[in-house]
XYZ file of C-alpha atoms in Angstrom:
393
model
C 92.053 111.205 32.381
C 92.923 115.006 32.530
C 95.951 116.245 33.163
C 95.345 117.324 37.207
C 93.582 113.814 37.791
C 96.780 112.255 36.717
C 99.053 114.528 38.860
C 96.642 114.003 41.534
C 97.766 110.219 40.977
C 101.306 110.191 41.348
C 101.310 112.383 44.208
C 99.504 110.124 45.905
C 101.392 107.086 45.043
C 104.873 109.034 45.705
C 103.405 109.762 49.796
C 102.103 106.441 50.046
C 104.871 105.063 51.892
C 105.671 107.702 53.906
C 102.252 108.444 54.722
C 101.773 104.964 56.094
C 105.239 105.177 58.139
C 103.465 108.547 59.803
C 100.406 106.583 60.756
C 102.141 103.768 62.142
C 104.370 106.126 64.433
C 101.249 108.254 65.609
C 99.574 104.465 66.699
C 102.559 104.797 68.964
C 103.208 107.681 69.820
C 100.230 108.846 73.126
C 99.947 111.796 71.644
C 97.916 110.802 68.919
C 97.805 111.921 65.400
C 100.681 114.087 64.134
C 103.299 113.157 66.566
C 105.190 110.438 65.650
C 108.819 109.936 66.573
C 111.781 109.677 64.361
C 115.027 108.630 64.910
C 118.164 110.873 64.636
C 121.354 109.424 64.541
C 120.908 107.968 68.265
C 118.830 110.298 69.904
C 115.323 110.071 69.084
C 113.337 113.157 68.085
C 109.913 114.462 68.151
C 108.211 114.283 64.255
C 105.297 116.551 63.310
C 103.772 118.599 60.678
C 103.629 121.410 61.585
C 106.935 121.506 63.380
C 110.458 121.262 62.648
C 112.557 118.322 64.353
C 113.587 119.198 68.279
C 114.988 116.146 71.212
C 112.991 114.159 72.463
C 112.187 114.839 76.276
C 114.291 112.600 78.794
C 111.224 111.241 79.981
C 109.949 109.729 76.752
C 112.908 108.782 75.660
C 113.753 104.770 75.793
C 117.346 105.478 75.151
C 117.873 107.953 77.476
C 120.446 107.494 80.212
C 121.539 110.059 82.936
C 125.968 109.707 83.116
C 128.372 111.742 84.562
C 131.934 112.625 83.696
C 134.573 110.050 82.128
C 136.921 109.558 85.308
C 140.546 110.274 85.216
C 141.533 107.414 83.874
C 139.753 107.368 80.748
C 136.922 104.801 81.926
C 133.555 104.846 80.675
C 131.195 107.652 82.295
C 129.434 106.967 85.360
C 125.919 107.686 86.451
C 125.744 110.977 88.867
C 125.096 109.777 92.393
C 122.437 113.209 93.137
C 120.705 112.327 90.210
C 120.265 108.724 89.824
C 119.686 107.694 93.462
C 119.325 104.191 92.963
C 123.029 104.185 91.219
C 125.587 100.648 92.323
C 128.897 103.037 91.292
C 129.167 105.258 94.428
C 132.392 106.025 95.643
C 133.630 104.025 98.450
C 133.285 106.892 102.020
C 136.696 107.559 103.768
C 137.402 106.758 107.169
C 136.607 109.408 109.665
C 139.526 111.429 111.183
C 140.845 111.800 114.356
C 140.424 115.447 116.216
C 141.498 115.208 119.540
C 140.376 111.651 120.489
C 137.043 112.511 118.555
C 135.758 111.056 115.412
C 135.319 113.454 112.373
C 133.504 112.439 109.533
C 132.874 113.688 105.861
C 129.150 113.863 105.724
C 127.509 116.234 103.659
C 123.839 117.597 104.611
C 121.338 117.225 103.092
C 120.454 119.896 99.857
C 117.016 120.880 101.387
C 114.164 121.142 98.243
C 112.441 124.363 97.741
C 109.281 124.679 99.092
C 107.908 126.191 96.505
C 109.170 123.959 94.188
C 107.321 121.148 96.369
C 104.124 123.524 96.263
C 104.088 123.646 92.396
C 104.471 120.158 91.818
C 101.727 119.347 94.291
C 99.100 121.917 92.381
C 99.881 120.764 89.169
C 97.681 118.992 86.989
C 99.338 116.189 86.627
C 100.329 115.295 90.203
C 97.501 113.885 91.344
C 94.754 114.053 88.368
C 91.633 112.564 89.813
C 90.167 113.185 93.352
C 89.906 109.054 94.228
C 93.618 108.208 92.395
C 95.231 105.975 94.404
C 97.627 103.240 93.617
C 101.411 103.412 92.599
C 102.897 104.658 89.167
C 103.471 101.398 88.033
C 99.812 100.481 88.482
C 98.306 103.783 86.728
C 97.942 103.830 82.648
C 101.177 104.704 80.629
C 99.727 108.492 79.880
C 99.471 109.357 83.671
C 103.116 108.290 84.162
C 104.388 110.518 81.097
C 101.723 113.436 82.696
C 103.604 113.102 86.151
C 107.208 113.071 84.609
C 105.887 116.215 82.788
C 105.258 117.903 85.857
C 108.312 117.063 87.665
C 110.248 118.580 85.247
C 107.800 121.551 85.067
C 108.765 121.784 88.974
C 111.968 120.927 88.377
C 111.670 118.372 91.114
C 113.388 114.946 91.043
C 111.665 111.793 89.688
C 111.837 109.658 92.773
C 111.124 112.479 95.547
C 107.957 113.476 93.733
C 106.740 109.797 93.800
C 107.811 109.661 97.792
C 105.695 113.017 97.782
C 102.497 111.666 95.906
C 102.587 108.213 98.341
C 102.575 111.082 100.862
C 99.577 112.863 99.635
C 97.311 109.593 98.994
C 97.596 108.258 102.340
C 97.114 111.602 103.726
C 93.984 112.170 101.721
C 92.736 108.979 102.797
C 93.436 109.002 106.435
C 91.813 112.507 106.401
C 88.851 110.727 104.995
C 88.924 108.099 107.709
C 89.603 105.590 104.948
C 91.626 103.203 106.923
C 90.351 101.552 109.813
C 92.186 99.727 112.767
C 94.310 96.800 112.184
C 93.528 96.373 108.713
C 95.489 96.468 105.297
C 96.272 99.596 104.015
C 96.648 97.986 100.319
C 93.116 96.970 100.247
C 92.577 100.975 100.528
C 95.771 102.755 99.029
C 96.689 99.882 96.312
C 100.539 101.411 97.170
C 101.825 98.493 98.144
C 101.382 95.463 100.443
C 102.520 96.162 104.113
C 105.550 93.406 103.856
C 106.841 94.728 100.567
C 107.028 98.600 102.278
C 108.753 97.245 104.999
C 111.281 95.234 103.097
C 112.212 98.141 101.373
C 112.514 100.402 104.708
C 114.966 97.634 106.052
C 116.790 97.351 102.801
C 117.681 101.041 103.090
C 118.314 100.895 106.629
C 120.728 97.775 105.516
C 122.308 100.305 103.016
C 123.058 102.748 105.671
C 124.429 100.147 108.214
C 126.472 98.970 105.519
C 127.861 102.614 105.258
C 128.632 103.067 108.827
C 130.205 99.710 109.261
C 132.441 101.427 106.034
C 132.957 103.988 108.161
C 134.351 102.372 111.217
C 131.908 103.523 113.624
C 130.728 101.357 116.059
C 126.912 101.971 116.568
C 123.958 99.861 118.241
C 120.830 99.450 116.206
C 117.121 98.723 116.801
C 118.285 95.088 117.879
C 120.967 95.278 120.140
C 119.096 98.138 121.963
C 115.879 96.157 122.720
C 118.807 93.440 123.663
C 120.030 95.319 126.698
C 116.942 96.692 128.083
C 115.970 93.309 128.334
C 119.327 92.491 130.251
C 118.233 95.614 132.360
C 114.832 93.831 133.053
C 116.419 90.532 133.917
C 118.896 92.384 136.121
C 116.036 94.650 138.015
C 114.144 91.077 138.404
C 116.613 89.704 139.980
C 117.461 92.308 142.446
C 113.967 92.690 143.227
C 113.510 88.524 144.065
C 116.951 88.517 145.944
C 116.614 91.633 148.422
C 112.917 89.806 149.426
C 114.315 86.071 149.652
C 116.736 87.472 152.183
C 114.046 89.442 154.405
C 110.718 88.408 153.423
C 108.660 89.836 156.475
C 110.485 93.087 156.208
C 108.579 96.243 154.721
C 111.340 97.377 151.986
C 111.725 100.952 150.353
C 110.621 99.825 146.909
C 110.458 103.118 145.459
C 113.172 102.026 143.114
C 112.159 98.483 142.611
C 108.432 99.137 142.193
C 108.478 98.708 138.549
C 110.556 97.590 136.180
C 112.658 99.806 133.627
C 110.622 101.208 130.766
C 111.279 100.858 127.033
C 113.271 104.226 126.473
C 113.106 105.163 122.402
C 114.975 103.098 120.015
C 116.393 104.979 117.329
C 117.803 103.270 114.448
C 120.859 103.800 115.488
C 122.880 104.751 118.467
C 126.200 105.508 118.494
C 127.672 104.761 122.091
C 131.154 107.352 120.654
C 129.441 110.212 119.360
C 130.734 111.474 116.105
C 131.078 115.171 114.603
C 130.731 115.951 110.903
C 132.962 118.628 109.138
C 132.557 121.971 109.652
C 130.242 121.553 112.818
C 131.059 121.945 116.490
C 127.713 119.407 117.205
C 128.136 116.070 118.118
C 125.772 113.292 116.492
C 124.436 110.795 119.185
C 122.108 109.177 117.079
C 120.087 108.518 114.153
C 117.153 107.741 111.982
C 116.648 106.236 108.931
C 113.346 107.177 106.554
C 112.874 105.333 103.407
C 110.674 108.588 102.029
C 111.309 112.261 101.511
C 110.506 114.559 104.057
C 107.616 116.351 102.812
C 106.928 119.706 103.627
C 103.195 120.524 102.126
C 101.991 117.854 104.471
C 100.415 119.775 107.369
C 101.699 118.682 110.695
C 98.800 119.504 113.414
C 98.839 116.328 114.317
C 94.534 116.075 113.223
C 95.600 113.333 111.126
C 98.079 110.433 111.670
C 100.842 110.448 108.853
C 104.455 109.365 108.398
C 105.305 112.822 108.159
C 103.555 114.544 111.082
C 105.735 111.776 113.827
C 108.839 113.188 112.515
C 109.274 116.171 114.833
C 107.473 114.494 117.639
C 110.028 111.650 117.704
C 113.382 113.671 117.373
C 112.004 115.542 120.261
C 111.899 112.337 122.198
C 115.400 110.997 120.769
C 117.074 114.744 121.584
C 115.419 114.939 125.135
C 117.032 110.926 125.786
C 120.284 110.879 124.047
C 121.055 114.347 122.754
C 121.640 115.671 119.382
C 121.228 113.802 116.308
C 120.469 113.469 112.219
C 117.650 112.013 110.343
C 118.519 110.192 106.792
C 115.718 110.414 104.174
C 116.404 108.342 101.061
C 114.867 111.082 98.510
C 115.935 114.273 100.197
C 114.002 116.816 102.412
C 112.090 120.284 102.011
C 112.655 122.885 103.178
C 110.223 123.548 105.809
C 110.742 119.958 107.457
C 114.545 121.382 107.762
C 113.266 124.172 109.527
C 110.700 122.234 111.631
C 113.809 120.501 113.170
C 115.530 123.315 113.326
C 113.071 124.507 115.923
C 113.795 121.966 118.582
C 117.145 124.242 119.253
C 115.503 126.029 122.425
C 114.640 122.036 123.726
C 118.407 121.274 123.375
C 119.528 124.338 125.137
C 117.610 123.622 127.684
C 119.199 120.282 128.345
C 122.671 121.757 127.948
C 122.831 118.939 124.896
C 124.600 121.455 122.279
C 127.776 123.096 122.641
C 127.103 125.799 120.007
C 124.306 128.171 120.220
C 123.944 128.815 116.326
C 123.966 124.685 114.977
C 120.672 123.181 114.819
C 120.616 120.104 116.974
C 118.639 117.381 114.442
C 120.262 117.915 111.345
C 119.890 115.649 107.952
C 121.921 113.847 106.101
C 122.730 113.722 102.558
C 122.208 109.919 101.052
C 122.884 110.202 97.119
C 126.384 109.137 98.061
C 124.944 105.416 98.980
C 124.962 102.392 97.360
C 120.993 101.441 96.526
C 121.381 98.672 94.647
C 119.970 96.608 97.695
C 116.848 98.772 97.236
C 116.488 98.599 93.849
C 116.806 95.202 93.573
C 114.030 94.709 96.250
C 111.196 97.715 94.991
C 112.013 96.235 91.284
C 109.745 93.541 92.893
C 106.475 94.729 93.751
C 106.634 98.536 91.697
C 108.965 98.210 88.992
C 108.144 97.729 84.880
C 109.428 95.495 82.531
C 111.974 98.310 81.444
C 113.602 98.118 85.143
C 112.198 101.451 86.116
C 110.974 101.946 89.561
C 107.791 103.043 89.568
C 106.405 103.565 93.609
């Protein structure tokens, strides 16, 4: 044996061990050969070859957790409400306060998204990679979930409004297609979720929000209680109606009121019989409405194609043109241009002599990141979330 055959030797028996280390970690790392992941200290770290050591990204990393500030008592840190939406540690609301016999409450609005923020994350690669994707994240393989993480960050869009925002997209793509047909399942098209499961989640985050009103002190009426007395109002027209002919039965009457009973009128989520003002505006809030998605602005809204989104506007009109102004509540946030789609119903509400103020928009929204989710977690954890507790819709 020469003398480079046996150097040759001991430098491969000195990098066997780390060699074999570096193939295990690239079997687990997606991104193939060269990329392993190392540990440092207690934040893990991207490994390669060719480049030095630099943090792992958040949304590869199993350890990574999003907290806040230590309070002012020393405690441990707490999750930020804006950022982690489906946080439990939310800070109790305060009771509204009295301004002249009127209830004033501190409600933020909602932080509208940018719209072009919205618009990059929708053409980005990784959004939506193949033309027939459906299903949810939790159903898709483990490299299309890092690929859409990537490009929310790249749009420096939040995690759970750009999975709201894809949901938005597939059904749109497939009701543009004429994909779903009359009174059948939408899972057996969209795999995104069995019609029950989407349901119970909308009422669990309606349940969040009634929970915060009832916080509050504001008495309200929901969907229930409103159906409840235009039934009462039906019973009560019947009854007129049988009594004035039982006392002259061969008499023609004036039944232009009695003709027909009461209709239906629109049944919000909530109604709130006192209306209530929020700080810093000189609109009242009559009502409201509760949307377990974010409010989308790339979807197009010409009403071709039935969507979530494109009733929006269409049913404030019908709420401000009944009851007056009011506020939506979406549970991931809102764009920009559904802000200003509402905003557009002002000349509707002058009209009606409905707002006081001349410069407020009369459908405003409503920031929710201050709510306790837990509710929905617990019940999307269910049907869309992994064995590491993410939710995945």
């Amino acid at each position: 044996m020469n003398h480079s055959e046996d150097r040759n030797r001991r430098s491969n028996r000195s990098d066997s061990v780390p060699a074999k280390r570096q193939r295990r970690d690239d079997d687990r790392h997606p991104r193939g050969r060269g990329c392993g992941h190392r540990y440092r200290g207690d934040e893990p770290t991207f490994y390669s070859n060719r480049r030095a050591l630099r943090p792992f990204p958040p949304a590869f990393s199993p350890l990574h957790r999003d907290f806040g500030r230590r309070t002012e008592d020393g405690g441990e840190p707490q999750p930020r409400c804006r950022d982690a939406r489906l946080s439990t540690s939310c800070k109790v609301p305060s009771p509204p306060v009295s301004r002249g016999g009127e209830a004033v409450v501190e409600w933020p609005l909602a932080t509208p998204m940018s719209t072009m923020a919205e618009r990059r994350l929708v053409t980005s690669p990784g959004f939506i990679r193949w033309r027939d994707e459906v299903g949810t994240l939790q159903s898709l393989p483990a490299f299309r979930v890092q690929e859409f993480r990537a490009a929310c960050r790249a749009a420096r869009f939040p995690f759970n409004a750009g999975a709201s925002l894809r949901r938005h997209h597939v059904k749109y793509r497939l009701a543009a297609d004429l994909r779903y047909t009359r009174g059948m399942d939408h899972h057996q098209v969209d795999r995104l979720g069995r019609q029950e499961d989407i349901k119970g989640a909308a009422d669990a985050f309606e349940d969040v929000v009634r929970e915060f009103l009832e916080e509050l002190g504001l008495h309200f009426w929901d969907e229930h209680h409103q159906k409840a007395r235009w039934q009462e109002e039906v019973k009560q027209w019947t009854q007129r109606r049988e009594d004035m002919f039982m006392r002259s039965p061969h008499t023609k009457h004036d039944t232009d009121v009695l003709d027909r009973p009461p209709l239906c009128p629109p049944t919000p989520d909530f109604i709130l019989p006192t209306p209530i003002y929020i700080q810093g505006r000189r609109t009242s809030i009559h009502w409201i409405e509760v949307k377990h998605f974010y409010g989308a602005t790339t979807i197009p809204t010409d009403g071709s194609v039935r969507h979530a989104i494109c009733s929006l506007v269409p049913k404030a009109r019908q709420y401000l043109d009944t009851y007056g102004p009011g506020a939506y509540i979406f549970a991931y946030g809102v764009g920009e241009g559904m802000v200003h789609a509402l905003a557009q119903l002002q000349e509707l509400s002058n009209t009606k002599n409905h707002v006081s103020s001349q410069d407020e928009n009369p459908v405003i929204v409503l920031d929710s990141s201050h709510m306790k989710m837990d509710r929905v977690h617990r019940q999307l954890s269910r049907w869309c979330g992994d064995r590491k507790g993410q939710i995945l819709p």
